[in-house]
PDB file of C-alpha atoms in Angstrom:
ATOM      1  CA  UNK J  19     -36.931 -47.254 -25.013  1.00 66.00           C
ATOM      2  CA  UNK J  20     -39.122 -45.251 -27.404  1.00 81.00           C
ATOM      3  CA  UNK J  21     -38.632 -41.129 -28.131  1.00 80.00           C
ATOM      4  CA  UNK J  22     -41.939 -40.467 -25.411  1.00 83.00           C
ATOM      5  CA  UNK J  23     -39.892 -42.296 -22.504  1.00 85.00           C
ATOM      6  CA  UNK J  24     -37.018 -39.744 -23.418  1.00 84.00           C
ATOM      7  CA  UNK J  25     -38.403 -36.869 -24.074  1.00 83.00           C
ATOM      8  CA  UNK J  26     -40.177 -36.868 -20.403  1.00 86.00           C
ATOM      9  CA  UNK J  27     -37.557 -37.826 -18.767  1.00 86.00           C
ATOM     10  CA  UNK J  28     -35.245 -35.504 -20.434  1.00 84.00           C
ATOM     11  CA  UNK J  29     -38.157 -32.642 -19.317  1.00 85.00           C
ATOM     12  CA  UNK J  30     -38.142 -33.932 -15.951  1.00 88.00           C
ATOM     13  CA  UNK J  31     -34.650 -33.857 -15.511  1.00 84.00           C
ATOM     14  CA  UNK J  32     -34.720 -29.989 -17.153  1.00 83.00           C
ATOM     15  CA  UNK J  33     -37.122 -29.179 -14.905  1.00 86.00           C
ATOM     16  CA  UNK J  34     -35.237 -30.618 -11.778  1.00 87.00           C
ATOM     17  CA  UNK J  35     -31.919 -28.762 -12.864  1.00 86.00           C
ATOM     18  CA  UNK J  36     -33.089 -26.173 -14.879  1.00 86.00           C
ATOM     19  CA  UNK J  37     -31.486 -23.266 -11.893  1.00 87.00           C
ATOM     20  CA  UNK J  38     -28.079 -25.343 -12.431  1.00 86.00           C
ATOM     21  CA  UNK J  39     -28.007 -25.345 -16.316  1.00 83.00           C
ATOM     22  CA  UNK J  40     -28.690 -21.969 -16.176  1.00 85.00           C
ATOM     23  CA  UNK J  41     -25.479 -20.976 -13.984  1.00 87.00           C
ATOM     24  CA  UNK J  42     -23.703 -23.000 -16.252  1.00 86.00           C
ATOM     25  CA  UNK J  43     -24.630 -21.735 -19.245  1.00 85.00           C
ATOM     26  CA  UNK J  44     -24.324 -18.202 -17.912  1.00 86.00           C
ATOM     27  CA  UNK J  45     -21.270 -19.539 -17.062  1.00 85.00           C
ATOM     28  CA  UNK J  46     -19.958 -20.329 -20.454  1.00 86.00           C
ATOM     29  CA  UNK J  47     -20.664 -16.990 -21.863  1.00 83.00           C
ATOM     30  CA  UNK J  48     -18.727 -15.157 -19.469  1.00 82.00           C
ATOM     31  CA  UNK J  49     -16.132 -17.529 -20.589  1.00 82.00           C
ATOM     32  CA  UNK J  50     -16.607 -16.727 -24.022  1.00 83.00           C
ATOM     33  CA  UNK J  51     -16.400 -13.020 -23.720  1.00 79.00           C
ATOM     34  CA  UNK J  52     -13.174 -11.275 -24.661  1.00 74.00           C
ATOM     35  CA  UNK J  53     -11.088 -10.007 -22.125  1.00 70.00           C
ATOM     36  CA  UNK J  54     -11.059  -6.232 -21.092  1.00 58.00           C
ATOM     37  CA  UNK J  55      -7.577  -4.264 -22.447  1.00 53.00           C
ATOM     38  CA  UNK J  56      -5.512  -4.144 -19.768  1.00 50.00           C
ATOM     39  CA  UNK J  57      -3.938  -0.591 -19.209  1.00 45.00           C
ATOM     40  CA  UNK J  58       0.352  -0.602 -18.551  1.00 44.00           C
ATOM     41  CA  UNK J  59       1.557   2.745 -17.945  1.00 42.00           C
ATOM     42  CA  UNK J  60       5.119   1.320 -18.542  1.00 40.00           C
ATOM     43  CA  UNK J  61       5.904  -0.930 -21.562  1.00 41.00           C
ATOM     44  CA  UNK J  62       8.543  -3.375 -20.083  1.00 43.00           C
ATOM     45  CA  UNK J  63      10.888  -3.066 -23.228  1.00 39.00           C
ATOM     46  CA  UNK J  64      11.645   0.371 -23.275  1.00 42.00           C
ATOM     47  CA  UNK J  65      13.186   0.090 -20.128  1.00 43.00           C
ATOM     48  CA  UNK J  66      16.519   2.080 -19.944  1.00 45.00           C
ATOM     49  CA  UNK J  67      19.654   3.720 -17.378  1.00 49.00           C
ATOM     50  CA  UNK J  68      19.251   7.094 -17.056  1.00 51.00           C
ATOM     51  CA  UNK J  69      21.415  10.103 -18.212  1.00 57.00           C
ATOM     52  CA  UNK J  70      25.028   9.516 -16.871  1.00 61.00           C
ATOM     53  CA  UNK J  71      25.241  13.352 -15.759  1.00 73.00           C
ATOM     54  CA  UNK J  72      22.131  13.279 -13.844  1.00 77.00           C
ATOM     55  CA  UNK J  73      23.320  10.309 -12.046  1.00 82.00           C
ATOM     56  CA  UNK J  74      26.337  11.751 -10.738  1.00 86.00           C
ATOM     57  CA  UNK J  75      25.218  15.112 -10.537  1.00 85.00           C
ATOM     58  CA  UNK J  76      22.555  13.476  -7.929  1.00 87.00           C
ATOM     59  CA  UNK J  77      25.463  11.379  -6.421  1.00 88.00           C
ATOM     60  CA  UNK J  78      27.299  14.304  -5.869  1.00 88.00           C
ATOM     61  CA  UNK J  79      24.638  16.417  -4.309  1.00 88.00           C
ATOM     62  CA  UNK J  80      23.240  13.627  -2.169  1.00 89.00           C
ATOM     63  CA  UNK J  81      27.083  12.959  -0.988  1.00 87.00           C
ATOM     64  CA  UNK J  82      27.069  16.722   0.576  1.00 88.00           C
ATOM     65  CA  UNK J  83      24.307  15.238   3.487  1.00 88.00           C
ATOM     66  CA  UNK J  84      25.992  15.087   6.314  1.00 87.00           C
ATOM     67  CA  UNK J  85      27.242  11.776   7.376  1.00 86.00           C
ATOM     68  CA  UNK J  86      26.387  10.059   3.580  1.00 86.00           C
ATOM     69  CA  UNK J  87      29.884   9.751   2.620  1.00 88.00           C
ATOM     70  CA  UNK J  88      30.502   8.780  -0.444  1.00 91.00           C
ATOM     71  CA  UNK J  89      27.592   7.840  -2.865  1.00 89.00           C
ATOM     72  CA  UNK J  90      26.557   6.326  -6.249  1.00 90.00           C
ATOM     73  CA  UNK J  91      23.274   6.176  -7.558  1.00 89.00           C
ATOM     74  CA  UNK J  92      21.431   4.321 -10.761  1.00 87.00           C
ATOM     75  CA  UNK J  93      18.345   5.515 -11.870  1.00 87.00           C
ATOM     76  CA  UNK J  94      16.291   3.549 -14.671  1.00 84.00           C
ATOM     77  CA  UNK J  95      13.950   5.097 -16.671  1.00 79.00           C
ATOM     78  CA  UNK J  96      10.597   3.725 -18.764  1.00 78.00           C
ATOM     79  CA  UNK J  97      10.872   6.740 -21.563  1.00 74.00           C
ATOM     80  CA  UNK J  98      13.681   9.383 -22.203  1.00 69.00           C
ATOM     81  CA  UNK J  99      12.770  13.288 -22.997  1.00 72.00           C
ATOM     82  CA  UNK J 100      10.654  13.320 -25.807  1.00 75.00           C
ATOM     83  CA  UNK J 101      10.126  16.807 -27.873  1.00 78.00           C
ATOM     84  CA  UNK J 102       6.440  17.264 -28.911  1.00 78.00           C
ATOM     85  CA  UNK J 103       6.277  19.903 -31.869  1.00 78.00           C
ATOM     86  CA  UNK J 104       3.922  22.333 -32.689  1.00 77.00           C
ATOM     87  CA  UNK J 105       1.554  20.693 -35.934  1.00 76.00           C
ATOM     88  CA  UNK J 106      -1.336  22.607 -37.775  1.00 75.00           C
ATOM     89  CA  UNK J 107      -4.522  20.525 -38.438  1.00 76.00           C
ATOM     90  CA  UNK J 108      -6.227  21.150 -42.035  1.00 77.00           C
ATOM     91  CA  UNK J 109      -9.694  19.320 -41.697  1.00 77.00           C
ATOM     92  CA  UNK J 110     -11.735  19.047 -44.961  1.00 76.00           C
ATOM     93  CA  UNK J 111     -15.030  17.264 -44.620  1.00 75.00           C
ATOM     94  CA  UNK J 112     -17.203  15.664 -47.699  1.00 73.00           C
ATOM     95  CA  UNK J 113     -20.755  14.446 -47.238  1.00 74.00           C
ATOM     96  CA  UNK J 114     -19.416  10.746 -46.166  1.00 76.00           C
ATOM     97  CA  UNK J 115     -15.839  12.251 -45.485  1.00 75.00           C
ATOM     98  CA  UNK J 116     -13.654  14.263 -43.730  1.00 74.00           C
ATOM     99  CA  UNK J 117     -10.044  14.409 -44.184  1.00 75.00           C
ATOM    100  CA  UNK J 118      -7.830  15.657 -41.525  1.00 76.00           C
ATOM    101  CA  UNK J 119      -4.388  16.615 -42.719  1.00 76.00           C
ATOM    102  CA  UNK J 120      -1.266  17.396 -39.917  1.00 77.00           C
ATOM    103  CA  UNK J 121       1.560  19.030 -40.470  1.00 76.00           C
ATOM    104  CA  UNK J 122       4.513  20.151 -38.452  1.00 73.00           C
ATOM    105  CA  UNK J 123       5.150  23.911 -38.215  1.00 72.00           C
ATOM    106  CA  UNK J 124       8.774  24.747 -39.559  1.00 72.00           C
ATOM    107  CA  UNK J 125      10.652  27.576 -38.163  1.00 74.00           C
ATOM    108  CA  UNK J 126      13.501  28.976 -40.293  1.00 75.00           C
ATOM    109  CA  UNK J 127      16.732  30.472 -38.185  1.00 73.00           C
ATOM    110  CA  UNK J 128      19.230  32.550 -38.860  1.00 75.00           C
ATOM    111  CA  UNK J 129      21.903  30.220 -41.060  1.00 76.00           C
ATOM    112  CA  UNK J 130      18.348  29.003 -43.117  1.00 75.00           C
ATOM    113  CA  UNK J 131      17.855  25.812 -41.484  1.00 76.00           C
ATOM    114  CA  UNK J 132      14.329  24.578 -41.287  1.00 73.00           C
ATOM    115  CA  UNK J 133      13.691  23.593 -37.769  1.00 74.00           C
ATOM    116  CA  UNK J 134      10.282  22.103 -36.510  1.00 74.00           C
ATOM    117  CA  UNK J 135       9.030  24.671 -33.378  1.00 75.00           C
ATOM    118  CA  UNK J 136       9.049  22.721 -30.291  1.00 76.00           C
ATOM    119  CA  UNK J 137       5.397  22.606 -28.354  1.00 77.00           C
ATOM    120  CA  UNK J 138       6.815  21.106 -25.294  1.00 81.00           C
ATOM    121  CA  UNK J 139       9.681  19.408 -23.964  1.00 80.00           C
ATOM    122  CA  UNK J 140       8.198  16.053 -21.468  1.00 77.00           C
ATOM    123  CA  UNK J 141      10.935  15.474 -18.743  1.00 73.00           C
ATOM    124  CA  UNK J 142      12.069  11.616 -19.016  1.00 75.00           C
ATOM    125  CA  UNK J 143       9.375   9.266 -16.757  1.00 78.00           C
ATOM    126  CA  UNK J 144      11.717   7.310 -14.187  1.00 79.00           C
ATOM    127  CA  UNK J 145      11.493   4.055 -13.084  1.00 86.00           C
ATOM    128  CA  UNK J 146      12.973   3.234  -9.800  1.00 88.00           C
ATOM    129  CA  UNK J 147      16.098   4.480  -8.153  1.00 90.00           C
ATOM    130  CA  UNK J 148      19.333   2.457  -6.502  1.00 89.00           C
ATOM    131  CA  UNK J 149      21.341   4.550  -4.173  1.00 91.00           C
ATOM    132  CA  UNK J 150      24.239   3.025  -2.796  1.00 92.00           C
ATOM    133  CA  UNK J 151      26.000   5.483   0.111  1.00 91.00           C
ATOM    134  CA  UNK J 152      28.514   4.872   3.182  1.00 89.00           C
ATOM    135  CA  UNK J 153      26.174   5.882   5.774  1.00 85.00           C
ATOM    136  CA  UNK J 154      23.110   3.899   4.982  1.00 87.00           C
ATOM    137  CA  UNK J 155      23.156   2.237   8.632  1.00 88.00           C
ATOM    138  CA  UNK J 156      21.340   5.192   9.893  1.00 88.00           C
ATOM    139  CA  UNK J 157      17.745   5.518   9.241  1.00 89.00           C
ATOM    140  CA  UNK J 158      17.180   9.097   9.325  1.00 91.00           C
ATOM    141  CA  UNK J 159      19.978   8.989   6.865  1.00 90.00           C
ATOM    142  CA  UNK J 160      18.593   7.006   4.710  1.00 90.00           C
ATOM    143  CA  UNK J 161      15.274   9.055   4.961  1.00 91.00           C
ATOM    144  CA  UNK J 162      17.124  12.057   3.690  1.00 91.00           C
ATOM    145  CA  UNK J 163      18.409  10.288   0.535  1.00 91.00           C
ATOM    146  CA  UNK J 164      14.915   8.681  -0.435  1.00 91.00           C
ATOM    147  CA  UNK J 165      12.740  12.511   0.193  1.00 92.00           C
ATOM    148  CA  UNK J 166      16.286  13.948  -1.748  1.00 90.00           C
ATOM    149  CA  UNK J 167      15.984  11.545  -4.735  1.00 89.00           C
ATOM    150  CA  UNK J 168      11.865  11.767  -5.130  1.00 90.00           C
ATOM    151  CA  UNK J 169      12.067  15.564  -5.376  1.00 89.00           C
ATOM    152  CA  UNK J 170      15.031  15.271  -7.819  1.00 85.00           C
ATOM    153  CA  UNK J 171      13.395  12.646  -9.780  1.00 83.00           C
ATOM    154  CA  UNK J 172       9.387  12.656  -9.039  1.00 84.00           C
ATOM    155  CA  UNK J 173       9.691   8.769  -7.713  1.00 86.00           C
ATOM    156  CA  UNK J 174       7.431   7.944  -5.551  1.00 88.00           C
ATOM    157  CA  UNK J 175       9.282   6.326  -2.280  1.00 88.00           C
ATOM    158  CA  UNK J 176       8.168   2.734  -2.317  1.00 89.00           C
ATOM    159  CA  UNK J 177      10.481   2.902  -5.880  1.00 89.00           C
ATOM    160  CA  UNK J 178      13.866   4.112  -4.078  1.00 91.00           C
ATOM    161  CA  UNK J 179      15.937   1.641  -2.628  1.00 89.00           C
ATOM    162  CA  UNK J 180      18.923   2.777  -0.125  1.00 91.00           C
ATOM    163  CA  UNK J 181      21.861   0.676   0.358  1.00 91.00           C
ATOM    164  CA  UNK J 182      24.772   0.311   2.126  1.00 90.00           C
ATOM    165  CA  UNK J 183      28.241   0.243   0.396  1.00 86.00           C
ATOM    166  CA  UNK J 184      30.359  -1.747   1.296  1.00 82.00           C
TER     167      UNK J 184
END
C-alpha cells in the first residue's frame, strides 16, 4: 500500500465517523476536567458526644411526659461551642499592595487580666440524637420525645431516633 491509498481511506473513514469521533473526543475532555469541590457541612472527624449535663438534663425533662418512664438520651455533635472574638482590621494598601493586619480586641478586668471581648458565642451544631425511654411502644409517645428533643436541640426529625428500653 502506498501513503495515497491511506490517506483516502483514512478521509473516508473520518468522514463516515466524523459525528462519533466527535462524541468521543468531547468525551475525553469531560473526562479530563477536574472535579467540582464538593461542599460537607460536617467534617466526619470532628465528630463528638455531647455535654454530659445537657444529656441528662434532657433525659430528665423528657422523663416528666407522661407515660415515658424512665429515659436516657445520647446526643452527638459535629462542633462544640466555639467563642468568636471581637478583632480590629488595620488595612494599608501600596500601589501593588495592600496589607491587612487583624488583631483581637483585649479587654482588661478588674484583677488586670487581659481578656479577648467575646463577639459571639455559636451554640454547639448537633448531629443526631438516641433516646432510649420505657414507653416507646406508643407512637404518640414517641412523637412527643422526637418534637421535645428538636426544639431542645434544633435536629431536624429524620436525625432522632426513639427506642425502646428494655
Amino acid at each position: 500500500m502506498d501513503w495515497v491509498s491511506i490517506k483516502s481511506s483514512a478521509v473516508t473513514y473520518l468522514k463516515k465517523y466524523r459525528y462519533v469521533l466527535l462524541v468521543l473526543l468531547a468525551g475525553i475532555f469531560l473526562m479530563a476536567l477536574p472535579e467540582g469541590k464538593k461542599d460537607d457541612s460536617v467534617p466526619p472527624a470532628t465528630e463528638s458526644a455531647a455535654q454530659p449535663g445537657l444529656q441528662e438534663s434532657l433525659a430528665e425533662i423528657l422523663s416528666q411526659i407522661a407515660g415515658a418512664g424512665k429515659v436516657q438520651v445520647l446526643l452527638t455533635q459535629s462542633a462544640g461551642e466555639q467563642t468568636v472574638y471581637q478583632t480590629d482590621e488595620d488595612i494599608a494598601a501600596g500601589e501593588n499592595t495592600s496589607d491587612i493586619r487583624r488583631q483581637t480586641v483585649l479587654v482588661t478586668g478588674s484583677s488586670r487580666e487581659e481578656a479577648g471581648l467575646v463577639k459571639q458565642v455559636n451554640p454547639p451544631v448537633y448531629r443526631g440524637a438516641i433516646v432510649l425511654c420505657q414507653g416507646a411502644d406508643s407512637a404518640a409517645i414517641r412523637l412527643s420525645i422526637v418534637e421535645a428533643v428538636a426544639n431542645a436541640t434544633g435536629l431536624t426529625t429524620d436525625k432522632i431516633t426513639v427506642l425502646k428500653m428494655k
